Every structure is written in C-alpha cells, then in structure tokens.
JSON list of C-alpha atoms in Angstrom, two decimals:
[
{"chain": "A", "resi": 722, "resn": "UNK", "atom": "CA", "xyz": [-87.62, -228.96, -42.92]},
{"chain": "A", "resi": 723, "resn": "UNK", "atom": "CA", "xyz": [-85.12, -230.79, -40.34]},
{"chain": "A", "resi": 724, "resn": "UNK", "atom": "CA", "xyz": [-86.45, -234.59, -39.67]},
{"chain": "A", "resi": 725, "resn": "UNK", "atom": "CA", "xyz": [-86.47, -235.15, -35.79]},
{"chain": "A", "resi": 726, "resn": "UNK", "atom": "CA", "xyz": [-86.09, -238.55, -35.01]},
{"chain": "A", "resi": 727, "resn": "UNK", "atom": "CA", "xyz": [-86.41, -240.61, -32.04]},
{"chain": "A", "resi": 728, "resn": "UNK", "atom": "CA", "xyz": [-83.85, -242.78, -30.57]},
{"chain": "A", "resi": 729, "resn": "UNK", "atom": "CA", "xyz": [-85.59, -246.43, -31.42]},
{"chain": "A", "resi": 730, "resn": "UNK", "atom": "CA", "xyz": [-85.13, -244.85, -35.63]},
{"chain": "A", "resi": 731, "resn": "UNK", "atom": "CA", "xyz": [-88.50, -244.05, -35.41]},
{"chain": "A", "resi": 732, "resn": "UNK", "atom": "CA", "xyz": [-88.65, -241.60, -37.54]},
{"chain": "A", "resi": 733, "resn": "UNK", "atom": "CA", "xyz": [-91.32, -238.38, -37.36]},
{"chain": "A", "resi": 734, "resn": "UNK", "atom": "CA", "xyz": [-92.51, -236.22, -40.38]},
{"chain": "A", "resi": 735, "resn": "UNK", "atom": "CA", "xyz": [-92.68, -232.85, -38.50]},
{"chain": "A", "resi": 736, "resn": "UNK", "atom": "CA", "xyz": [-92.08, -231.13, -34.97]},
{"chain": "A", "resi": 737, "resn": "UNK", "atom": "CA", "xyz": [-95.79, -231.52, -34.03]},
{"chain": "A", "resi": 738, "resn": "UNK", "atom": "CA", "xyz": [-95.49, -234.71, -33.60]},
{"chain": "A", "resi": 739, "resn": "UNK", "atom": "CA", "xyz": [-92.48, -234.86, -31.76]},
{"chain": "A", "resi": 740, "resn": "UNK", "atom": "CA", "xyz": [-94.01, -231.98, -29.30]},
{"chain": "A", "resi": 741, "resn": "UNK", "atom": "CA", "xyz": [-97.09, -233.67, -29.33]},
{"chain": "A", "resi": 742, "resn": "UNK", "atom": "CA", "xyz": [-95.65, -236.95, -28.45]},
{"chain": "A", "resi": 743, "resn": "UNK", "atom": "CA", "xyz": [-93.29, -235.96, -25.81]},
{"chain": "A", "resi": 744, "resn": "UNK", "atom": "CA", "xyz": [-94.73, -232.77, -24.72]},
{"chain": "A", "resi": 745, "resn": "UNK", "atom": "CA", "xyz": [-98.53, -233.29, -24.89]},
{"chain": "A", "resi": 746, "resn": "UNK", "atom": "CA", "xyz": [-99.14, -230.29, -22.64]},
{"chain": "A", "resi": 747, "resn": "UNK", "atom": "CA", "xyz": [-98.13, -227.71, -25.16]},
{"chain": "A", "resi": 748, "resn": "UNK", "atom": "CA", "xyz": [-100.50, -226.68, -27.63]},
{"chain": "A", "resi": 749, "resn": "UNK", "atom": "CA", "xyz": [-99.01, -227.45, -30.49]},
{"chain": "A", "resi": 750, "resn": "UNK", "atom": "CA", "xyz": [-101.33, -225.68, -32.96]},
{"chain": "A", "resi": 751, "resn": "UNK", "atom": "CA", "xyz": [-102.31, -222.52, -30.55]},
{"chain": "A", "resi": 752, "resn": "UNK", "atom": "CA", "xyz": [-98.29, -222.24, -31.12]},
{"chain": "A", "resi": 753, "resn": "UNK", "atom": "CA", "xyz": [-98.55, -222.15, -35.01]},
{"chain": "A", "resi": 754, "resn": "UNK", "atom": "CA", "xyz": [-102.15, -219.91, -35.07]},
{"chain": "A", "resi": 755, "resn": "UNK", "atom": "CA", "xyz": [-99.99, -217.34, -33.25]},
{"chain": "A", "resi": 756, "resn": "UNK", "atom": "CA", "xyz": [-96.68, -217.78, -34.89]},
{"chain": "A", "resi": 757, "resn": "UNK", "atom": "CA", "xyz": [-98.45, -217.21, -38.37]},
{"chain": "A", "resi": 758, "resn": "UNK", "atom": "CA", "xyz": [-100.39, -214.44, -37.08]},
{"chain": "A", "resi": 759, "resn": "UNK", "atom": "CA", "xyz": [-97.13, -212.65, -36.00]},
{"chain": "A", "resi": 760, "resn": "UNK", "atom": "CA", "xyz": [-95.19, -213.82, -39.90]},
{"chain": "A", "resi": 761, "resn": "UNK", "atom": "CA", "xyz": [-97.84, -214.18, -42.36]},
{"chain": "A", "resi": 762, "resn": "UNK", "atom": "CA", "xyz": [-95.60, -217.03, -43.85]},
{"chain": "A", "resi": 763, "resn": "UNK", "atom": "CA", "xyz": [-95.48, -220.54, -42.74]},
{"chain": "A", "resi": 764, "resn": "UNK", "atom": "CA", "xyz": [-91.99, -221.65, -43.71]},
{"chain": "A", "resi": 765, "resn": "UNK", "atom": "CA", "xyz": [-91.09, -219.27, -41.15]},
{"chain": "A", "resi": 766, "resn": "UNK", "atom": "CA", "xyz": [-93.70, -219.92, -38.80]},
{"chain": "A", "resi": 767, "resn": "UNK", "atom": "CA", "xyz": [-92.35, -223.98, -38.61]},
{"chain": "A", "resi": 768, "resn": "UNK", "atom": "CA", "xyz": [-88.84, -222.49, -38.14]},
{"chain": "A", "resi": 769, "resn": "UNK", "atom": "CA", "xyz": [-89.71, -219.96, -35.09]},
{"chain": "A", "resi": 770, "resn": "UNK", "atom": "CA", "xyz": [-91.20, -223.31, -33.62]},
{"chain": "A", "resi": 771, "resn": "UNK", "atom": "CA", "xyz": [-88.21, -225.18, -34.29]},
{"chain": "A", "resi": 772, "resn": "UNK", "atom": "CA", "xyz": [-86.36, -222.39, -32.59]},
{"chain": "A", "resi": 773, "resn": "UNK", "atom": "CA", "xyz": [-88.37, -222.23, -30.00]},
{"chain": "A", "resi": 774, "resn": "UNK", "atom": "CA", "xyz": [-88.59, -225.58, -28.42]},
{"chain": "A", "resi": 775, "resn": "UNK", "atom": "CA", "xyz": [-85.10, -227.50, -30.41]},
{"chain": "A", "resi": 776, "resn": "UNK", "atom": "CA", "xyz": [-83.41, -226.24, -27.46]},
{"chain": "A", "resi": 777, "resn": "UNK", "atom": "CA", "xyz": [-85.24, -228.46, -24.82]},
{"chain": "A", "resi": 778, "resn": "UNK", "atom": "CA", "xyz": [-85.64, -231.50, -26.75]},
{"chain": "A", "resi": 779, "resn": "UNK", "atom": "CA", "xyz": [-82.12, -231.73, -27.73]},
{"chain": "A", "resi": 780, "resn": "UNK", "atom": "CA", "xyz": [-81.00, -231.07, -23.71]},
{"chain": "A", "resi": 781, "resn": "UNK", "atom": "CA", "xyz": [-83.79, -233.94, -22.95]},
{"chain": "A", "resi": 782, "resn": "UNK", "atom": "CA", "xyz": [-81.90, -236.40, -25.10]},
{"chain": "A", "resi": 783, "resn": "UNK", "atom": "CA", "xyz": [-84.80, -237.97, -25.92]},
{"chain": "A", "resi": 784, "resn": "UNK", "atom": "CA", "xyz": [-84.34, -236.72, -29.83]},
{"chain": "A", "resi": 785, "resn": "UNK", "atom": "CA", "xyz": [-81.68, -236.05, -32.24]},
{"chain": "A", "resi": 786, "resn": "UNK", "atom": "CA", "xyz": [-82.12, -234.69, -35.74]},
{"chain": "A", "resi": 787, "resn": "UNK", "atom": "CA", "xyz": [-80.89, -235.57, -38.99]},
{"chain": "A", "resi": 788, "resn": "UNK", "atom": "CA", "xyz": [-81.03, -233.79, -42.04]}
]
C-alpha cells in the first residue's frame, strides 16, 4: 500500500489516518464496512478508498505520497 505522508515528514501507516486526521468528518470505517461489502476482498477495498478520496487530498496540498 502507497505511504501518505505529511508535509512536516511525518509519516502515516495507512489512509485512515490521514482521513481521519485531516478529514475527521468522514467515517472512515462506515467507508471500509461498505467497500468490503461491495468486494469481498480487502486489498481492493483499501484501494477503492485510495481512489476515492487521493483526489482531494492531493488538490488540498496538505499530503503527498511516496512509495
């Protein structure tokens, strides 16, 4: 899975906590219940939330990623 970092180098594990962090009002986890309803798989589940919100943290320049 893609790091996301922040732009102090702190550096988070996963997307939840980078949604979490700068987007508290989305519900992070109501996201992935549904998302692995709909794919039965989670790898794919964590990349249809990547895909869903990369998108708006990369145009709020408050994130880059690194690989």
């Amino acid at each position: 899975m893609t790091l996301i970092s922040f732009g102090d180098g702190e550096r988070e594990k996963t997307i939840i906590e980078v949604l979490k962090r700068f987007y508290p009002e989305i519900d992070v986890y109501k996201e992935i219940a549904q998302l692995n309803s709909e794919t039965n798989d989670q790898d794919v589940t964590y990349l249809k939330l990547l895909e869903k919100y990369i998108y708006i943290l990369l145009e709020s320049e408050k994130v880059f990623t690194s690989c």
